[in-house]
XYZ file of C-alpha atoms in Angstrom:
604
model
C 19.920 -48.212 24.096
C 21.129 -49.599 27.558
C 24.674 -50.629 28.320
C 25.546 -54.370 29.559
C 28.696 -55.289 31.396
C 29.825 -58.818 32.327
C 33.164 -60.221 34.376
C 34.726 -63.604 34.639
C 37.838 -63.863 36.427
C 39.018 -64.601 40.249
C 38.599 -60.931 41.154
C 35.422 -59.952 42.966
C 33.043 -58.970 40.011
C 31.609 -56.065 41.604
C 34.126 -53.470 41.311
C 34.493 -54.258 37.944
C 30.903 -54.165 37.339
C 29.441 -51.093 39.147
C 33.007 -48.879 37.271
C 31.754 -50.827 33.565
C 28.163 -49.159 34.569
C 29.644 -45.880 35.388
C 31.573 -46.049 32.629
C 28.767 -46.863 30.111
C 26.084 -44.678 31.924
C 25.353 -42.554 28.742
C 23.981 -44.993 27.164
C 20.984 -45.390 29.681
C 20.381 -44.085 33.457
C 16.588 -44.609 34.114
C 17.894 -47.253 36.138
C 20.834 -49.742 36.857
C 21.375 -53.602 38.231
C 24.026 -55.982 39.151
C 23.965 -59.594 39.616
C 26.428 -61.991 41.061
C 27.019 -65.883 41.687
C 27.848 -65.602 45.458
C 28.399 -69.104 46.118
C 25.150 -69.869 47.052
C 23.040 -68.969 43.843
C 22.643 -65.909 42.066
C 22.247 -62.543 44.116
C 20.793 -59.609 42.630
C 20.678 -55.837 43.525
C 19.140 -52.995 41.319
C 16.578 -50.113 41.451
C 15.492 -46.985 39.434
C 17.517 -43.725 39.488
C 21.092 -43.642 38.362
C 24.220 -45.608 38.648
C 25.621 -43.819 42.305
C 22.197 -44.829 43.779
C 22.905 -48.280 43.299
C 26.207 -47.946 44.399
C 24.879 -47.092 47.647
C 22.632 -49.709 47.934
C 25.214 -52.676 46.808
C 28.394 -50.981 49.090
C 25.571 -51.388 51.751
C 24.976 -55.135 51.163
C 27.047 -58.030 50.788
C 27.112 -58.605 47.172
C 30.758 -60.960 46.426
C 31.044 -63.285 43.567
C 33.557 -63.670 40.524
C 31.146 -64.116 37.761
C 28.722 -61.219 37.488
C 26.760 -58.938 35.304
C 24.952 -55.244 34.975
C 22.985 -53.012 33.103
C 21.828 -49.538 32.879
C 19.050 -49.186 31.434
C 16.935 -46.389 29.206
C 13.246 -47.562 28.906
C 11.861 -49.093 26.267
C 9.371 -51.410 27.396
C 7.378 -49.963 30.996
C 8.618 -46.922 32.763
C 11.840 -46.435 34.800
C 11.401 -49.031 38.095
C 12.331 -50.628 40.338
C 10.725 -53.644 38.866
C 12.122 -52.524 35.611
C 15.261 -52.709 36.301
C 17.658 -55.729 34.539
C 18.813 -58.068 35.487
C 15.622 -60.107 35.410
C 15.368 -63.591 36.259
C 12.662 -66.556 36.316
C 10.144 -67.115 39.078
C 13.631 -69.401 40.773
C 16.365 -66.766 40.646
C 18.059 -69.536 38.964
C 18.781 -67.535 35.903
C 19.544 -64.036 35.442
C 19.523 -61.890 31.969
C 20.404 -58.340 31.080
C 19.714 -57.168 27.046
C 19.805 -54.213 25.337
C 17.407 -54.339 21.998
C 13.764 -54.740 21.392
C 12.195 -58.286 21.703
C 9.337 -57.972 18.752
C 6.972 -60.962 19.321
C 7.693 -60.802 23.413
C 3.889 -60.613 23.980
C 3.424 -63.622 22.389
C 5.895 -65.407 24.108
C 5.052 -63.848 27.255
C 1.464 -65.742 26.598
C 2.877 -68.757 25.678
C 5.161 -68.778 28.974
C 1.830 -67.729 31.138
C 0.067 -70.967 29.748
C 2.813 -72.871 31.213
C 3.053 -71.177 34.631
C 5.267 -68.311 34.288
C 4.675 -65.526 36.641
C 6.157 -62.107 35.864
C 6.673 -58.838 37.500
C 7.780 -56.242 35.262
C 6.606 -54.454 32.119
C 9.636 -55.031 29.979
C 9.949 -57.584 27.122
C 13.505 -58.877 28.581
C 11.628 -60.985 30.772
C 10.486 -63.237 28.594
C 14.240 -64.645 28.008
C 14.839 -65.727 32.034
C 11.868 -67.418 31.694
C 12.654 -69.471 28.294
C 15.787 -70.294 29.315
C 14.309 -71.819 32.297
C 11.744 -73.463 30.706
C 14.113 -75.374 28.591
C 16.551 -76.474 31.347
C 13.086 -77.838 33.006
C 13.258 -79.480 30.337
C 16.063 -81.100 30.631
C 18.343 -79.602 28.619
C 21.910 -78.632 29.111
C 22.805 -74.839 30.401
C 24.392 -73.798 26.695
C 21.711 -75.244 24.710
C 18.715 -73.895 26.649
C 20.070 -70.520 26.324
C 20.852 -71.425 22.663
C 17.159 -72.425 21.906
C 15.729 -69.823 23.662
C 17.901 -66.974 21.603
C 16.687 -69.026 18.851
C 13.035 -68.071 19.771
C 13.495 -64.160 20.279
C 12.714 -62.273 17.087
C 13.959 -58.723 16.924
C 17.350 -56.873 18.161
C 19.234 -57.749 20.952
C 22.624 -58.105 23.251
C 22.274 -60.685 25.503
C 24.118 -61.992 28.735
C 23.197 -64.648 31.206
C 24.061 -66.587 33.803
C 23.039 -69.804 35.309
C 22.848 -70.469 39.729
C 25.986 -71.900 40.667
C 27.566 -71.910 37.248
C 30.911 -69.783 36.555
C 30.064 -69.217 32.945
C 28.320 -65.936 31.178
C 25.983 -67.000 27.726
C 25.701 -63.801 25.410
C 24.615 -63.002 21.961
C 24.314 -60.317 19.627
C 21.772 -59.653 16.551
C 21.322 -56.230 15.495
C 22.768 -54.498 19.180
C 26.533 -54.007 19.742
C 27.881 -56.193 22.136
C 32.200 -57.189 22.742
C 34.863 -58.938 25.022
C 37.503 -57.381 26.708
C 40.118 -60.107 27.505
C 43.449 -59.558 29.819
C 44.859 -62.561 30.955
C 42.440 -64.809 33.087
C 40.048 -61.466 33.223
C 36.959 -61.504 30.890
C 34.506 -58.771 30.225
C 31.283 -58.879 28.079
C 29.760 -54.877 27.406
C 27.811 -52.863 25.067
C 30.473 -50.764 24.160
C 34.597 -50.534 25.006
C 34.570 -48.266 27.300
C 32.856 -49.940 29.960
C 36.272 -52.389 30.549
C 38.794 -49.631 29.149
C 40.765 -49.187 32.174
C 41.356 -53.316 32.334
C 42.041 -53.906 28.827
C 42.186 -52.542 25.303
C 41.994 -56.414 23.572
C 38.695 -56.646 21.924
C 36.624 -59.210 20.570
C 34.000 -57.256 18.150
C 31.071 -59.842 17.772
C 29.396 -59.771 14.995
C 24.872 -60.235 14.158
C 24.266 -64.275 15.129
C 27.257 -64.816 17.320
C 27.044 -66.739 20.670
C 29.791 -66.458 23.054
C 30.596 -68.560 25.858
C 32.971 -67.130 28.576
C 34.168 -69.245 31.569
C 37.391 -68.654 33.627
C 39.115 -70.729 30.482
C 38.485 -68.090 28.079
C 36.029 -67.842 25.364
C 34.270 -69.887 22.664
C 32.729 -67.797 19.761
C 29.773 -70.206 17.705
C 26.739 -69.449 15.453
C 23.220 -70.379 16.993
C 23.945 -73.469 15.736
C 26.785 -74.215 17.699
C 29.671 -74.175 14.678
C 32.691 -72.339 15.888
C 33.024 -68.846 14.788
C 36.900 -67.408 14.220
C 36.820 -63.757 15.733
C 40.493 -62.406 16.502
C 41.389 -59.848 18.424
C 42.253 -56.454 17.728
C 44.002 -53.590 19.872
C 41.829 -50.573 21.037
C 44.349 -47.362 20.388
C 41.608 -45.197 23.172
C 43.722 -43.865 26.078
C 41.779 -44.659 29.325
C 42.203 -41.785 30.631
C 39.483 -39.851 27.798
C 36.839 -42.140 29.708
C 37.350 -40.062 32.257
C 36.104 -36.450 32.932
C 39.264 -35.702 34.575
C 39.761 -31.563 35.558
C 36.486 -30.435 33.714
C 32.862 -30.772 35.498
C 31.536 -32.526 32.474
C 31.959 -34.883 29.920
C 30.632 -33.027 27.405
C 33.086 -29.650 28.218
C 36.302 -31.671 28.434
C 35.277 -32.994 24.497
C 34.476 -29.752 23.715
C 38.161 -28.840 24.689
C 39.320 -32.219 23.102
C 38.574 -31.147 19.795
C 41.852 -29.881 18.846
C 43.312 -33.256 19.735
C 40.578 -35.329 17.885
C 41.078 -33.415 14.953
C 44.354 -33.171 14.787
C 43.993 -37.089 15.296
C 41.650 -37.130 12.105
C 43.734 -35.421 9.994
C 47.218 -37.099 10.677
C 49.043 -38.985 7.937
C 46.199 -37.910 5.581
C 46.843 -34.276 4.133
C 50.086 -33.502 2.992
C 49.825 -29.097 2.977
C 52.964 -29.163 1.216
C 52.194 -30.929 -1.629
C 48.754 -30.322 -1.697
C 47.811 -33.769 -1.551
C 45.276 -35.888 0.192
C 45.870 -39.322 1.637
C 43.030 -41.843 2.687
C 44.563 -44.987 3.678
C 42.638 -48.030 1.704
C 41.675 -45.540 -1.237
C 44.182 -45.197 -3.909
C 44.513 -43.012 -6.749
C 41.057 -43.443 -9.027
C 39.097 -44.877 -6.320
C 35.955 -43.104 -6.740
C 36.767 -42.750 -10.208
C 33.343 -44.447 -11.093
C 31.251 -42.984 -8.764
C 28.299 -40.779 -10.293
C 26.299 -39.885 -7.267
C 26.301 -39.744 -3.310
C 23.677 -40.267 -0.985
C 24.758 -39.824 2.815
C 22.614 -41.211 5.176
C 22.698 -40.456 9.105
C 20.384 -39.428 12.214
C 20.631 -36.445 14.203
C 23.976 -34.861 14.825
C 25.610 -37.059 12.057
C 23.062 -36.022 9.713
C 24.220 -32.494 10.350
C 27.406 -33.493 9.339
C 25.821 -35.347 6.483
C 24.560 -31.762 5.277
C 27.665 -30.351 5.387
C 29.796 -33.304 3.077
C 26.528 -33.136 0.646
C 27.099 -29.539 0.251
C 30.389 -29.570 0.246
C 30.292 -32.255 -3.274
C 27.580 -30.334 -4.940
C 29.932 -27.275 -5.030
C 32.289 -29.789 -7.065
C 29.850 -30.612 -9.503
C 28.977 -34.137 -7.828
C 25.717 -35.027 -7.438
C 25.063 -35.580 -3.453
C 22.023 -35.775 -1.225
C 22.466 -35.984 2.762
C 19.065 -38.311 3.752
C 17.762 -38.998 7.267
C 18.378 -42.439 7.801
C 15.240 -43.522 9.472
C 13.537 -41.937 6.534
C 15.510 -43.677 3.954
C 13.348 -46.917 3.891
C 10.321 -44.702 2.951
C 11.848 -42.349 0.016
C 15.650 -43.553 -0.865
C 16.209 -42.276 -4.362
C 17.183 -45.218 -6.667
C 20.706 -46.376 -6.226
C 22.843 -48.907 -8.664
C 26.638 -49.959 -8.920
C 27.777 -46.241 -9.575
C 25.857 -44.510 -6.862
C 28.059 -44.357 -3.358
C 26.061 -44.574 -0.300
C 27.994 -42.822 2.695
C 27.120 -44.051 6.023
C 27.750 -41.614 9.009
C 27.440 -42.531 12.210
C 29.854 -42.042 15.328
C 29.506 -45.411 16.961
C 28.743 -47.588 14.215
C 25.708 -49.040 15.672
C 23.172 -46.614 15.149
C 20.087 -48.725 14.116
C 18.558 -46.848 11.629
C 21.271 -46.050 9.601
C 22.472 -49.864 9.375
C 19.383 -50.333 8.089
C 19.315 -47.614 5.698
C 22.690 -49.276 4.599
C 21.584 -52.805 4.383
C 19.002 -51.506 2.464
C 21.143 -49.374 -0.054
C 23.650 -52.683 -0.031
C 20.674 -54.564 -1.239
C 19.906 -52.245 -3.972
C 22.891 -52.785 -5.416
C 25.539 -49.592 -4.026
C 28.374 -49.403 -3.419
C 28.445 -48.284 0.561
C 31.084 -46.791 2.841
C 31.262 -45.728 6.790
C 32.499 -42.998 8.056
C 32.213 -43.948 11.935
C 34.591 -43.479 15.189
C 34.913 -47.365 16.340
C 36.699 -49.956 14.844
C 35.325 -53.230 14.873
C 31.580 -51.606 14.736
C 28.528 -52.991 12.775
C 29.293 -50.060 10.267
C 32.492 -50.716 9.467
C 32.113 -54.060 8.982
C 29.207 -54.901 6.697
C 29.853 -51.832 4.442
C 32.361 -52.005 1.710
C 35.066 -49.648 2.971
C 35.387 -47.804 6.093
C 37.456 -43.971 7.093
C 37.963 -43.852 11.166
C 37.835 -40.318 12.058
C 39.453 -41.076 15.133
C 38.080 -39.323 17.953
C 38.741 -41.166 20.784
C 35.927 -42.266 22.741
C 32.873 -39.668 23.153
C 31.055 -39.647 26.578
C 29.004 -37.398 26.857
C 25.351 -37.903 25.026
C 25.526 -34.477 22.862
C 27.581 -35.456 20.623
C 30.176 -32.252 20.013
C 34.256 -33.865 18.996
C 32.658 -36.465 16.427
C 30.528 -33.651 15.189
C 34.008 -31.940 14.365
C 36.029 -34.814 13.071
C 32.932 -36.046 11.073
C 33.182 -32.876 8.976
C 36.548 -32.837 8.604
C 36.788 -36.142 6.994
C 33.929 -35.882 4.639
C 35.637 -32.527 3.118
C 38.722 -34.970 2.453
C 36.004 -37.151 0.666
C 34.525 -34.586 -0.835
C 37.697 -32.924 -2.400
C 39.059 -37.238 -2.770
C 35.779 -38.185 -4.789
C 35.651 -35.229 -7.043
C 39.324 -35.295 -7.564
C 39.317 -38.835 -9.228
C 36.274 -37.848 -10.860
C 37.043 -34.808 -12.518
C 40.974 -35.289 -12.412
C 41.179 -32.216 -9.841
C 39.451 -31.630 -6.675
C 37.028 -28.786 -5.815
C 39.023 -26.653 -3.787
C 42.443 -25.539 -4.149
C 44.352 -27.613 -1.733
C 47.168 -25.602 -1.819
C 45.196 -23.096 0.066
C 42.821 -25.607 1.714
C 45.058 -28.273 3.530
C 47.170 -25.144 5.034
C 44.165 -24.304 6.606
C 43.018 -27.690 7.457
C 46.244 -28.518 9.265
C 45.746 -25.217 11.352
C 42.482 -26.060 12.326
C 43.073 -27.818 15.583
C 45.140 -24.363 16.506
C 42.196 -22.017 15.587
C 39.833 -24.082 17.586
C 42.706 -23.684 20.497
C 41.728 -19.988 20.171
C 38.164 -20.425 19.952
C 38.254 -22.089 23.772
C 40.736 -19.669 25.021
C 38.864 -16.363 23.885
C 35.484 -17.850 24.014
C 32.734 -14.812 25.287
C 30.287 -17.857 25.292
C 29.536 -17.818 29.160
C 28.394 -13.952 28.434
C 26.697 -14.567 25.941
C 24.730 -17.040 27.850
C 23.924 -15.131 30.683
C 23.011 -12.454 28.680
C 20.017 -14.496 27.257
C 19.081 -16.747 29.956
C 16.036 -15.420 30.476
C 14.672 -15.406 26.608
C 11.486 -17.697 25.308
C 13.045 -19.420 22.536
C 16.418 -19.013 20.360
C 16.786 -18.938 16.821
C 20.274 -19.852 14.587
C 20.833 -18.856 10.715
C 23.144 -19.777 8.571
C 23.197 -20.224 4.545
C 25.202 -23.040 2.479
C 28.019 -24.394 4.908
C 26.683 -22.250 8.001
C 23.087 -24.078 7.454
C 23.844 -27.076 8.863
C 25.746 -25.556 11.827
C 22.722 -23.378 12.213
C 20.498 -26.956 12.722
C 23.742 -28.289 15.226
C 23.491 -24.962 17.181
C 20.051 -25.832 17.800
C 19.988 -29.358 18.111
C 22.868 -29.062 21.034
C 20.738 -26.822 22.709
C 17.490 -27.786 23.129
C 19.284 -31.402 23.897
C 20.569 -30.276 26.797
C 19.289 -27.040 28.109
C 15.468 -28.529 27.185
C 14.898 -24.705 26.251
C 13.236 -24.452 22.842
C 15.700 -23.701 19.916
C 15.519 -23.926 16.541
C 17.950 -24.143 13.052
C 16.813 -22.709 10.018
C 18.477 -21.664 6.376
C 18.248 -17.913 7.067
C 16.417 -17.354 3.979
C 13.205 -19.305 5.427
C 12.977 -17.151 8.461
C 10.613 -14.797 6.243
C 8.615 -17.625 5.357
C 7.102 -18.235 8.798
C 9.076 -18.635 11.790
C 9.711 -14.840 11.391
C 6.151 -15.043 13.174
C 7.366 -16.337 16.043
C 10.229 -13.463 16.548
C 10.254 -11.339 19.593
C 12.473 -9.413 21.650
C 12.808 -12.593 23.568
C 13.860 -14.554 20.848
C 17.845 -13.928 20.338
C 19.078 -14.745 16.580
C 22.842 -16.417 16.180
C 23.436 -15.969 13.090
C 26.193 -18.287 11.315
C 28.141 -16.460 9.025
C 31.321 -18.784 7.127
C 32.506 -16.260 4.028
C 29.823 -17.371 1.422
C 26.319 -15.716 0.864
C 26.934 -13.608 3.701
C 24.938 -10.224 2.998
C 21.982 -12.264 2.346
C 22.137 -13.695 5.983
C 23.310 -10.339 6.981
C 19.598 -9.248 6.023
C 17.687 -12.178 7.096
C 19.702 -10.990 10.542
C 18.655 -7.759 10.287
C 14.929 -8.008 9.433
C 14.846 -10.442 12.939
C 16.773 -7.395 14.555
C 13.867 -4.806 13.328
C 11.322 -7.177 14.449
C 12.722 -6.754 18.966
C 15.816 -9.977 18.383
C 19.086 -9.352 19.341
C 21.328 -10.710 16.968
C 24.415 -12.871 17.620
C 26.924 -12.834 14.839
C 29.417 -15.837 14.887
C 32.116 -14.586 12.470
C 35.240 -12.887 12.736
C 36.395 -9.526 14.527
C 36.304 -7.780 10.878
C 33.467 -9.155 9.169
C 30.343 -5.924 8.673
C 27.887 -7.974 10.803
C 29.852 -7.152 14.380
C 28.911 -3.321 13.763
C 25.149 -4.352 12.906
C 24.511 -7.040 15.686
C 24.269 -7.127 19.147
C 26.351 -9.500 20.241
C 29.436 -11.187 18.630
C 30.899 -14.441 18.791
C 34.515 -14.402 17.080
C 36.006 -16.790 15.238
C 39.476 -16.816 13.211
C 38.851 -16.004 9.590
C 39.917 -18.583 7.486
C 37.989 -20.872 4.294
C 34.814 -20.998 4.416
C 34.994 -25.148 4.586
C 36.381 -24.588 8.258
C 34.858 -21.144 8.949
C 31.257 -23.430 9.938
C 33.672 -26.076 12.031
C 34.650 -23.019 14.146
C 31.377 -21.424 14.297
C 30.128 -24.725 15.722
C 32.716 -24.630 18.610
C 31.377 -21.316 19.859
C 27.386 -22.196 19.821
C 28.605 -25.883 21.636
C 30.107 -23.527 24.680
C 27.107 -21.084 24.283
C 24.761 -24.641 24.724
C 27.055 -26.017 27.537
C 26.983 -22.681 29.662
C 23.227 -22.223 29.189
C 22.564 -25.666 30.596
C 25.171 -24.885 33.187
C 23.320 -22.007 34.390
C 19.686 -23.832 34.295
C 21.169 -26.455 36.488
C 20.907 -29.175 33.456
C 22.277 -32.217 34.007
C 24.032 -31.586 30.745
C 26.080 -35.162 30.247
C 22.658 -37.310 30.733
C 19.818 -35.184 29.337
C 16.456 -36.028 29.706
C 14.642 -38.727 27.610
C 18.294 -39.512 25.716
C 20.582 -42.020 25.078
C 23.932 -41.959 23.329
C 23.576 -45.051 20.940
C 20.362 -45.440 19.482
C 20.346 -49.049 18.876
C 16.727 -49.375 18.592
C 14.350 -47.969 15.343
């Protein structure tokens, strides 16, 4: 979970690679490294802390060169040091490596390297790869195959770049951690993710598990380990530059919050037809899921929420569906074959665990599909179909517009899969798409009428904070929470409301407030679960709308339009995101790089 950058090309590499780091800094920020081929070797600057710390220290140096790379790192292997910090390099400086991924049999490497004279000074298990590489071209071996045979060695997950003294060329490869090109012109860029080189170019090269790419001011060559060439074509990023950016908001994570509208209305274009009550997935035709008997969907954290909420949604329609944490799905995956349709949900594509969890289902014999925000990612390419829910690109770590558009498309699936299953879908679309395409609008008057920042302040002071919900408002109730403990490291928690009497009703004081989720379904019963908090000291937070019975029995109110109650939770989630981001705000949080958390898990 780090983020990588590399530049070839006559400009000076530095800009470029100190605005990729900035640009990929939610993906790691314990600490951060550059290193450039000045002419004279390879020069190196980097140091714990975050990004703007090494700016300081590299706009105070000398550092010039036209071939360069970076990283930002989130720890792994050894705490957060200077020492730590990538790039790393052999005993000569005469190689230099940055990787994101977990090197599994590093210790015995690092033995086997120590027997021959290797000295090393960090904790991590990148180090290992400086020194192999060296070790071969002591050897005697050519540049390109030394760093081919020592790839070949590593066993485990990785992105890899590195660079050779006095050599204009960058070595990478990929197994198991995302890694791409950016091309424009006689500029070349090597990163984790897109938007590190957004603002240069939106061609992309999306490398795929046992690629190895050679970039030199010529362009690229794309082989196996072996050294066969590889065909990978590129394809057009449609992410406006500009959403990198946190432009007129203080945070990332606000200005998504306020994007929502936008991704949504992204999401749903060219797919629902309100008129004609019809639903349009591009790549699915009529009787596509016409054979499919049961649904597993498998994600991690946020996207598992969302997993909650498609599972739900099917099981109202009389399809069998279970949402399973992926990093759980090794250990008790129900039994799959040819009719069972494994859903894979995960915003970048990449997330480790559930690419496993879909290899794994793959394996088995499923039929698998991705419902992921990139194009060209690990997900979308090794399952059998994939549905973009086009957000744009998501900064911030809390995850908040992909949370949105993830639930919006797996209600298409839902009503899609039952429809060519039982000849009809679950809901009446008639009513439901009318609603779905004003969905970006009632969000727009969620943000403008939000009483969020009052809320907050309200119950800044309280021990811990409780959110309820029942069917479609469950899952929101375990977002609520997740978003805020994530970033306002306060203790929260998400229950079905019905469970609060079986235990955590223990834990209820007047210092624990209760927002309570309420989406047009099963409400009196959480209306009661609400209510025997309230008797018990908790103020109550209803999230519903201005007429719904639970404003005159709580003590707060969060409003939200009234509408079905498939959107109802999508709007409820909007209010307890800006009652998260305004409690952080006020604690001083540093709410776009939380503590201890990375945006892409890439590693299990």
């Amino acid at each position: 979970m780090c983020g990588i950058i590399g530049h070839v090309g006559d400009d000076d590499a530095i800009e470029t690679l100190l605005t990729g780091l900035e640009n990929l800094e939610y993906r790691g920020y314990d600490s951060a490294g550059v290193a450039v081929q000045n002419g004279s070797g390879i020069a190196i600057e980097k140091r714990s802390g975050e990004v703007e710390e090494l700016k300081d220290s590299v706009e105070e140096g000398s550092l010039k060169g036209h071939v360069g790379i970076g990283h930002t790192r989130w720890s792994t292997h050894g705490p957060p040091t200077d020492e730590n910090a990538h790039p790393h390099t052999d005993e000569t400086t005469d190689v230099a490596v940055v990787h994101n991924g977990i090197i599994e049999n590093y210790a015995e490497l690092k033995e086997w390297l120590k027997e021959r004279g290797c000295e090393f000074t960090s904790d991590t298990d990148t180090e290992v790869i400086p020194h192999l590489i060296q070790y071969y071209l002591d050897e005697g071996l050519e540049s390109e195959t030394a760093f081919r045979e020592a790839i070949d060695d590593l066993e485990g997950s990785y992105a890899v770049t590195a660079m050779v003294s006095d050599e204009h060329v960058l070595y990478a490869a990929r197994k198991g951690s995302p890694l791409v090109v950016g091309i424009e012109d006689d500029e070349f860029f090597l990163a984790s993710d897109v938007p590190a080189f957004l603002e240069y170019t939106d061609s992309v090269v999306f490398l795929e598990d046992g690629d190895v790419v050679i970039v030199d001011e010529s362009g690229i060559e794309c082989t196996d380990l072996d050294g066969n060439p590889v065909r990978r074509e590129p394809e057009t990023v449609d992410w406006d530059p500009e959403q990198a950016g946190k432009g007129e908001f203080d945070h990332f994570m606000l200005k998504e919050i306020h994007e929502q509208p936008t991704s949504l209305a992204q999401a749903l274009e060219g797919r629902i037809d309100p008129e004609r009550g019809r639903i349009r997935l591009e790549g699915f035709g009529p009787g596509s899921f016409e054979d499919v008997d049961s649904v597993q969907l498998i994600a991690c954290g946020t996207s598992y929420h969302a997993a909650l909420y498609g599972a739900f949604t099917l099981r109202q329609a009389d399809v069998e569906a279970t949402a399973l944490l992926a990093n759980e799905y090794s250990v008790s995956a129900p039994p799959v074959d040819e009719n069972t349709l494994v859903i894979a949900v995960t915003q970048s594509g990449e997330t480790a665990d559930t690419l496993n969890a879909l290899r794994e289902a793959a394996a088995d014999g499923a039929r698998t599909l991705a419902v992921t925000n990139v194009v060209g990612s690990t997900a979308a390419r090794e399952a059998d179909d994939a549905v973009f829910i086009r957000a744009g690109p998501e900064i911030g770590v809390a995850a908040t517009k992909t949370f949105s558009s993830q639930v919006v498309m797996l209600t298409l699936l839902a009503q899609r899969i039952t429809a060519d299953r039982h000849g009809q879908p679950a809901a009446d679309l008639e009513s439901l798409l009318p609603e779905l395409s004003h969905a970006p609008g009632a969000i727009e008057t969620v943000l403008e009428g939000t009483d969020a920042p009052d809320i907050a302040d309200r119950y800044e002071d309280s021990r811990s904070y409780f959110f309820i919900g029942r069917g479609l408002g469950y899952p929101v109730a375990l977002e609520g929470a997740l978003k805020f403990k994530e970033i306002t490291y306060e203790h929260a928690e998400g229950f079905a409301s019905g469970e609060l009497k079986h235990g955590p009703l223990a834990l209820v004081t007047p210092e624990t407030p209760v927002f309570a989720v309420f989406v047009g379904e099963e409400d009196e019963k959480t209306l009661k679960n609400a209510e025997e908090a309230q008797t018990r000291g908790a103020p109550v937070i209803a999230v519903c709308p201005d007429d719904h019975r639970a404003v005159d029995v709580a003590d707060a109110h969060l409003s939200i339009p009234d509408t079905e109650p498939e959107l109802a939770g999508l709007l409820a989630n909007v209010q307890l995101q800006l009652v998260s981001y305004y409690a952080a705000d006020n604690l001083g949080r540093p709410i776009d790089k939380p503590r201890n958390l990375a945006k892409s898990v890439t590693v299990e």
